[in-house]
Amino acid sequence: MRFLRRVLLLWALGGAAWGLWAQPAEPARRPHPLEKLRRMAPEERERVLRNMPPERRQMMEERLERWERMAPRRKQHLDGRLSNFQQMKPEQQQALRRLARRFQETMPEGKRMEGRRALTMLQRLDPEGRKRVLGSARMRERFSDEERELLREMAENMPD
Amino acid sequence: MKNTKGSACPMERGEEEILLRYCAGTLAAEGAGPLDEHVESCPRCRPWVREQRAVWQALESWKVEPVTAEFDAALLARIAREEEARPLWRRWWDRAKGAWGAALDWRVAVPAGAMALLLVVGLTMENPFRQEAGETMVKLEAREIEQAERALEDLEMLRQLEPPEEEQKL
């Protein structure tokens, strides 16, 4: 009986020690994988990406370098928009990706810059304002019905 | 059936102890005198006493051999050889047991050993649950690389949908 009590006491002490040891230092926020990748030293990043197919790897490296070259405020602005985008429902995210692809594929190259400007303006308007602007003679003159409809849909789905 | 109770023969009475004391000379004189006569005439007691006396005589005449000067040295050398032949762990265990006594009882040793093992594991193993504050995470799993790739695509998409003036502004 004394032996059993001794064993139980030792295991209780052991359990307490384990509990203290295994307790997290603080509820740390898990960084997004992109954030981890950005924080890596070039050689670490090279090691992480080396097993990727070359084309995808090159694309990732170019995009990472482009982001690194941006001004700090620009980085902050784009990361904020990305964060808002990532908080959208997956189906909304998917819808916006489809619309963006359609924009790139269907909008003639000469109109794309104007389309981007129009999109930025439309995003800042409420639905009624968007309808008014998109129905204006100026917009009708510059964009086809399909293009204006695309801009409307995109403006509605864009994150802040 | 023969009545042995009133017999003068100690053998018949099952009292060999009297004969032993008689042989050893420890029997009182009043008992020894009549027994002398009986032993001389008894066919059972006479040979028994003769044999017993021969044993006593042999014991008395036996002399212990004197121990030689080399005996102690030879004995110690033999003990040392036997000690050397034992496994190392056994020698250590016996020494520790001699020094620590009851502390090495298995009922104490097993829980204490388990506790020590737990402490050693706890102190030497990297804690998989603990994440130090500010620690840079440099390990990325394949799934995380895909997530990073997707985030970069989305970031690029958002960037391409903004006019260049936005870039100039910021």
Coordinates of C-alpha atoms in Angstrom, one line a residue:
Chain A
M1 CA 0.0 0.0 0.0
R2 CA 2.9 2.3 0.9
F3 CA 4.6 1.4 -2.3
L4 CA 1.4 2.2 -4.4
R5 CA 1.1 5.5 -2.7
R6 CA 4.7 6.3 -3.5
V7 CA 4.3 5.4 -7.1
L8 CA 1.1 7.5 -7.4
L9 CA 2.9 10.4 -5.8
L10 CA 5.8 10.2 -8.2
W11 CA 3.6 9.9 -11.2
A12 CA 1.5 12.9 -10.1
L13 CA 4.7 14.9 -9.7
G14 CA 5.8 13.7 -13.2
G15 CA 2.5 14.7 -14.7
A16 CA 2.6 18.1 -13.2
A17 CA 6.2 18.6 -14.6
W18 CA 5.0 17.5 -18.0
G19 CA 2.0 19.8 -17.9
L20 CA 4.3 22.8 -17.1
W21 CA 6.7 21.8 -19.8
A22 CA 4.1 21.2 -22.5
Q23 CA 2.3 24.5 -21.8
P24 CA 2.6 26.9 -24.6
A25 CA 4.7 30.0 -23.8
E26 CA 1.9 32.2 -25.1
P27 CA -0.9 31.8 -27.5
A28 CA 1.2 32.7 -30.5
R29 CA -0.4 33.8 -33.8
R30 CA 0.4 31.3 -36.5
P31 CA 2.0 33.3 -39.3
H32 CA 0.7 32.8 -42.8
P33 CA 2.9 30.6 -45.0
L34 CA 3.5 33.6 -47.2
E35 CA 4.7 35.6 -44.3
K36 CA 7.1 32.7 -43.3
L37 CA 8.4 32.6 -46.9
R38 CA 9.0 36.3 -46.9
R39 CA 10.9 36.2 -43.6
M40 CA 13.3 33.5 -44.9
A41 CA 16.8 34.2 -45.8
P42 CA 17.5 33.7 -49.6
E43 CA 19.3 30.3 -49.0
E44 CA 16.5 29.0 -46.8
R45 CA 13.9 30.0 -49.4
E46 CA 16.0 28.4 -52.1
R47 CA 16.0 25.1 -50.0
V48 CA 12.2 25.3 -49.4
L49 CA 11.4 25.9 -53.1
R50 CA 13.9 23.7 -54.8
N51 CA 11.5 20.7 -55.1
M52 CA 8.8 22.7 -56.9
P53 CA 8.4 22.5 -60.7
P54 CA 10.7 25.1 -62.2
E55 CA 8.0 27.2 -63.8
R56 CA 6.0 27.5 -60.7
R57 CA 9.1 28.2 -58.7
Q58 CA 10.2 30.9 -61.0
M59 CA 6.8 32.5 -60.9
M60 CA 6.8 32.5 -57.1
E61 CA 10.3 33.9 -56.9
E62 CA 9.4 36.7 -59.3
R63 CA 6.3 37.6 -57.3
L64 CA 8.3 37.6 -54.0
E65 CA 11.0 39.8 -55.5
R66 CA 8.4 42.2 -56.9
W67 CA 6.8 42.5 -53.5
E68 CA 10.2 43.0 -51.9
R69 CA 10.9 45.9 -54.2
M70 CA 7.7 47.7 -53.3
A71 CA 7.6 50.7 -51.0
P72 CA 6.7 49.9 -47.5
R73 CA 3.3 51.7 -47.7
R74 CA 2.5 49.9 -50.9
K75 CA 3.3 46.6 -49.3
Q76 CA 1.1 47.5 -46.3
H77 CA -1.7 48.5 -48.6
L78 CA -1.6 45.4 -50.7
D79 CA -1.2 43.1 -47.7
G80 CA -4.2 44.7 -46.2
R81 CA -6.3 44.0 -49.3
L82 CA -5.0 40.5 -49.4
S83 CA -6.0 40.0 -45.8
N84 CA -9.5 41.3 -46.5
F85 CA -9.7 39.0 -49.5
Q86 CA -8.6 36.0 -47.4
Q87 CA -11.3 36.7 -44.9
M88 CA -14.0 36.5 -47.7
K89 CA -15.9 33.2 -48.1
P90 CA -14.1 30.7 -50.3
E91 CA -16.9 30.9 -52.9
Q92 CA -16.6 34.7 -53.0
Q93 CA -12.8 34.4 -53.4
Q94 CA -13.3 31.9 -56.2
A95 CA -15.8 34.1 -57.9
L96 CA -13.4 37.1 -57.9
R97 CA -10.6 35.0 -59.3
R98 CA -12.9 33.9 -62.1
L99 CA -13.9 37.5 -62.8
A100 CA -10.3 38.7 -62.7
R101 CA -9.3 36.0 -65.2
R102 CA -12.2 37.0 -67.4
F103 CA -11.1 40.7 -67.2
Q104 CA -7.6 39.7 -68.3
E105 CA -8.9 37.5 -71.1
T106 CA -11.8 39.5 -72.5
M107 CA -10.9 43.1 -71.9
P108 CA -8.8 44.4 -74.9
E109 CA -5.3 45.3 -73.9
G110 CA -5.9 49.0 -74.8
K111 CA -8.9 49.2 -72.5
R112 CA -7.4 47.4 -69.5
M113 CA -5.8 50.4 -67.9
E114 CA -9.0 52.4 -68.2
G115 CA -10.9 49.4 -66.9
R116 CA -8.7 49.3 -63.8
R117 CA -9.3 53.0 -63.1
A118 CA -13.0 52.5 -63.6
L119 CA -13.0 49.5 -61.2
T120 CA -11.2 51.5 -58.5
M121 CA -13.8 54.3 -58.8
L122 CA -16.7 51.9 -58.9
Q123 CA -15.5 50.1 -55.7
R124 CA -15.8 53.4 -53.8
L125 CA -19.5 53.8 -54.8
D126 CA -22.6 52.3 -53.4
P127 CA -24.7 50.0 -55.7
E128 CA -26.9 52.9 -56.7
G129 CA -23.9 55.1 -57.6
R130 CA -22.3 52.2 -59.6
K131 CA -25.5 51.8 -61.6
R132 CA -25.6 55.5 -62.4
V133 CA -22.0 55.6 -63.4
L134 CA -22.1 52.4 -65.5
G135 CA -25.2 53.7 -67.3
S136 CA -23.6 57.0 -68.1
A137 CA -22.9 58.0 -71.7
R138 CA -19.2 58.2 -71.1
M139 CA -19.1 54.6 -69.8
R140 CA -21.3 53.3 -72.6
E141 CA -19.1 55.0 -75.1
R142 CA -15.9 53.4 -73.7
F143 CA -17.1 49.9 -72.6
S144 CA -19.4 47.3 -74.2
D145 CA -22.4 46.0 -72.2
E146 CA -20.5 42.8 -71.3
E147 CA -17.5 44.8 -70.2
R148 CA -19.6 47.1 -68.0
E149 CA -21.4 44.1 -66.5
L150 CA -18.0 42.5 -65.8
L151 CA -16.8 45.8 -64.1
R152 CA -20.0 45.9 -62.0
E153 CA -19.6 42.3 -60.8
M154 CA -16.0 42.8 -60.0
A155 CA -16.7 46.1 -58.1
E156 CA -19.3 44.2 -56.0
N157 CA -16.9 41.4 -55.2
M158 CA -13.7 43.3 -54.6
P159 CA -12.4 43.4 -51.1
D160 CA -11.8 46.8 -49.4
Chain B
M1 CA 5.5 -58.3 23.3
K2 CA 8.7 -57.7 25.3
N3 CA 8.4 -55.2 28.2
T4 CA 11.3 -52.7 27.8
K5 CA 10.2 -50.3 30.5
G6 CA 11.8 -52.2 33.4
S7 CA 14.9 -53.2 31.3
A8 CA 18.4 -52.1 32.4
C9 CA 19.5 -51.6 28.8
P10 CA 19.4 -48.0 27.6
M11 CA 19.3 -49.1 24.0
E12 CA 16.1 -51.1 24.7
R13 CA 14.6 -48.2 26.5
G14 CA 15.5 -45.9 23.6
E15 CA 17.8 -43.8 25.8
E16 CA 20.9 -43.6 23.6
E17 CA 21.5 -40.2 25.1
I18 CA 22.6 -41.8 28.4
L19 CA 25.1 -43.9 26.5
L20 CA 26.4 -40.7 24.7
R21 CA 26.9 -39.0 28.0
Y22 CA 28.5 -42.2 29.3
C23 CA 31.0 -42.2 26.4
A24 CA 31.7 -38.5 26.9
G25 CA 32.4 -39.0 30.6
T26 CA 29.7 -36.5 31.6
L27 CA 27.5 -39.0 33.4
A28 CA 27.4 -38.8 37.2
A29 CA 29.4 -41.5 39.0
E30 CA 26.3 -43.1 40.6
G31 CA 24.9 -43.6 37.1
A32 CA 28.2 -44.6 35.4
G33 CA 29.1 -47.4 37.8
P34 CA 26.1 -49.7 37.1
L35 CA 26.3 -48.9 33.4
D36 CA 29.9 -50.1 33.3
E37 CA 28.8 -53.6 34.2
H38 CA 25.8 -53.5 31.8
V39 CA 27.9 -52.3 28.8
E40 CA 30.4 -55.1 29.4
S41 CA 27.7 -57.8 29.3
C42 CA 25.1 -56.3 26.8
P43 CA 25.5 -57.4 23.2
R44 CA 23.8 -54.3 21.9
C45 CA 25.4 -51.6 24.1
R46 CA 29.0 -52.9 23.9
P47 CA 29.6 -52.5 20.2
W48 CA 27.7 -49.2 20.2
V49 CA 29.9 -47.8 23.0
R50 CA 33.0 -49.2 21.4
E51 CA 32.3 -47.3 18.1
Q52 CA 31.3 -44.2 19.9
R53 CA 34.6 -44.2 21.9
A54 CA 36.5 -44.7 18.7
V55 CA 34.9 -41.6 17.3
W56 CA 35.8 -39.6 20.4
Q57 CA 39.3 -40.9 20.3
A58 CA 39.7 -39.9 16.7
L59 CA 38.4 -36.4 17.4
E60 CA 40.7 -36.0 20.3
S61 CA 43.7 -37.2 18.3
W62 CA 42.9 -34.9 15.3
K63 CA 45.2 -31.9 15.2
V64 CA 44.5 -28.8 13.1
E65 CA 47.2 -28.2 10.5
P66 CA 49.0 -24.9 11.1
V67 CA 48.2 -22.1 8.5
T68 CA 51.1 -21.2 6.4
A69 CA 52.3 -17.7 5.9
E70 CA 51.2 -17.7 2.2
F71 CA 47.7 -18.9 3.0
D72 CA 46.2 -15.4 3.6
A73 CA 47.8 -14.0 0.4
A74 CA 46.7 -17.0 -1.7
L75 CA 43.1 -16.6 -0.3
L76 CA 43.0 -12.9 -1.0
A77 CA 44.4 -13.5 -4.5
R78 CA 41.7 -16.1 -5.2
I79 CA 38.9 -13.7 -4.0
A80 CA 40.3 -11.0 -6.2
R81 CA 40.3 -13.4 -9.2
E82 CA 36.8 -14.4 -8.6
E83 CA 35.8 -10.7 -8.2
E84 CA 37.4 -9.9 -11.6
A85 CA 35.5 -12.8 -13.2
R86 CA 32.1 -11.3 -12.3
P87 CA 30.4 -8.9 -14.7
L88 CA 31.1 -5.2 -14.2
W89 CA 27.5 -4.2 -13.7
R90 CA 27.1 -6.9 -11.0
R91 CA 30.2 -5.5 -9.2
W92 CA 28.9 -1.9 -9.4
W93 CA 25.4 -3.0 -8.3
D94 CA 26.7 -4.9 -5.3
R95 CA 29.0 -2.0 -4.3
A96 CA 26.1 0.5 -4.7
K97 CA 23.8 -1.8 -2.8
G98 CA 26.3 -2.0 0.0
A99 CA 26.7 1.7 0.1
W100 CA 23.0 2.7 -0.3
G101 CA 21.5 -0.3 1.3
A102 CA 17.7 -0.1 1.3
A103 CA 17.6 2.8 -1.1
L104 CA 18.3 0.4 -3.9
D105 CA 15.3 -1.8 -3.1
W106 CA 13.5 -2.2 -6.5
R107 CA 10.3 -0.8 -5.0
V108 CA 12.2 2.5 -4.6
A109 CA 14.5 2.1 -7.5
V110 CA 11.8 1.6 -10.2
P111 CA 9.7 4.7 -9.5
A112 CA 12.8 6.8 -8.9
G113 CA 14.3 5.5 -12.2
A114 CA 11.0 6.3 -14.1
M115 CA 11.0 9.7 -12.6
A116 CA 14.6 10.3 -13.6
L117 CA 13.9 9.1 -17.1
L118 CA 10.9 11.5 -17.4
L119 CA 13.0 14.4 -16.3
V120 CA 15.9 13.5 -18.7
V121 CA 13.4 13.2 -21.6
G122 CA 11.7 16.5 -20.5
L123 CA 15.0 18.4 -20.3
T124 CA 16.6 17.0 -23.5
M125 CA 13.8 16.7 -25.9
E126 CA 12.6 19.7 -28.0
N127 CA 9.1 20.6 -26.9
P128 CA 6.9 20.1 -29.9
F129 CA 4.1 22.2 -28.4
R130 CA 6.0 25.2 -27.3
Q131 CA 6.5 28.1 -29.7
E132 CA 8.8 30.7 -28.5
A133 CA 7.6 34.3 -29.0
G134 CA 9.2 36.0 -31.9
E135 CA 10.7 32.8 -33.2
T136 CA 11.1 32.8 -36.9
M137 CA 9.4 29.8 -38.5
V138 CA 11.6 28.5 -41.3
K139 CA 10.0 25.2 -41.9
L140 CA 7.3 25.0 -44.6
E141 CA 5.4 21.9 -45.5
A142 CA 4.3 21.2 -49.1
R143 CA 0.7 22.2 -48.1
E144 CA 2.0 25.5 -46.8
I145 CA 4.0 26.2 -49.9
E146 CA 0.9 25.8 -51.9
Q147 CA -0.9 28.2 -49.6
A148 CA 1.9 30.7 -50.0
E149 CA 1.8 30.2 -53.8
R150 CA -2.0 30.8 -53.8
A151 CA -1.6 33.9 -51.6
L152 CA 1.0 35.3 -54.0
E153 CA -1.3 34.7 -57.0
D154 CA -4.1 36.5 -55.2
L155 CA -1.8 39.3 -54.3
E156 CA -0.8 39.6 -57.9
M157 CA -4.4 39.6 -59.0
L158 CA -5.3 42.4 -56.6
R159 CA -2.2 44.3 -57.7
Q160 CA -3.1 44.0 -61.4
L161 CA -6.6 45.2 -60.8
E162 CA -5.4 48.5 -59.4
P163 CA -4.5 51.3 -61.7
P164 CA -0.8 52.5 -61.7
E165 CA -1.9 55.7 -60.0
E166 CA -2.5 53.8 -56.9
E167 CA 1.1 52.6 -57.0
Q168 CA 2.3 56.1 -57.5
K169 CA 0.2 57.4 -54.6
L170 CA 1.6 54.9 -52.1

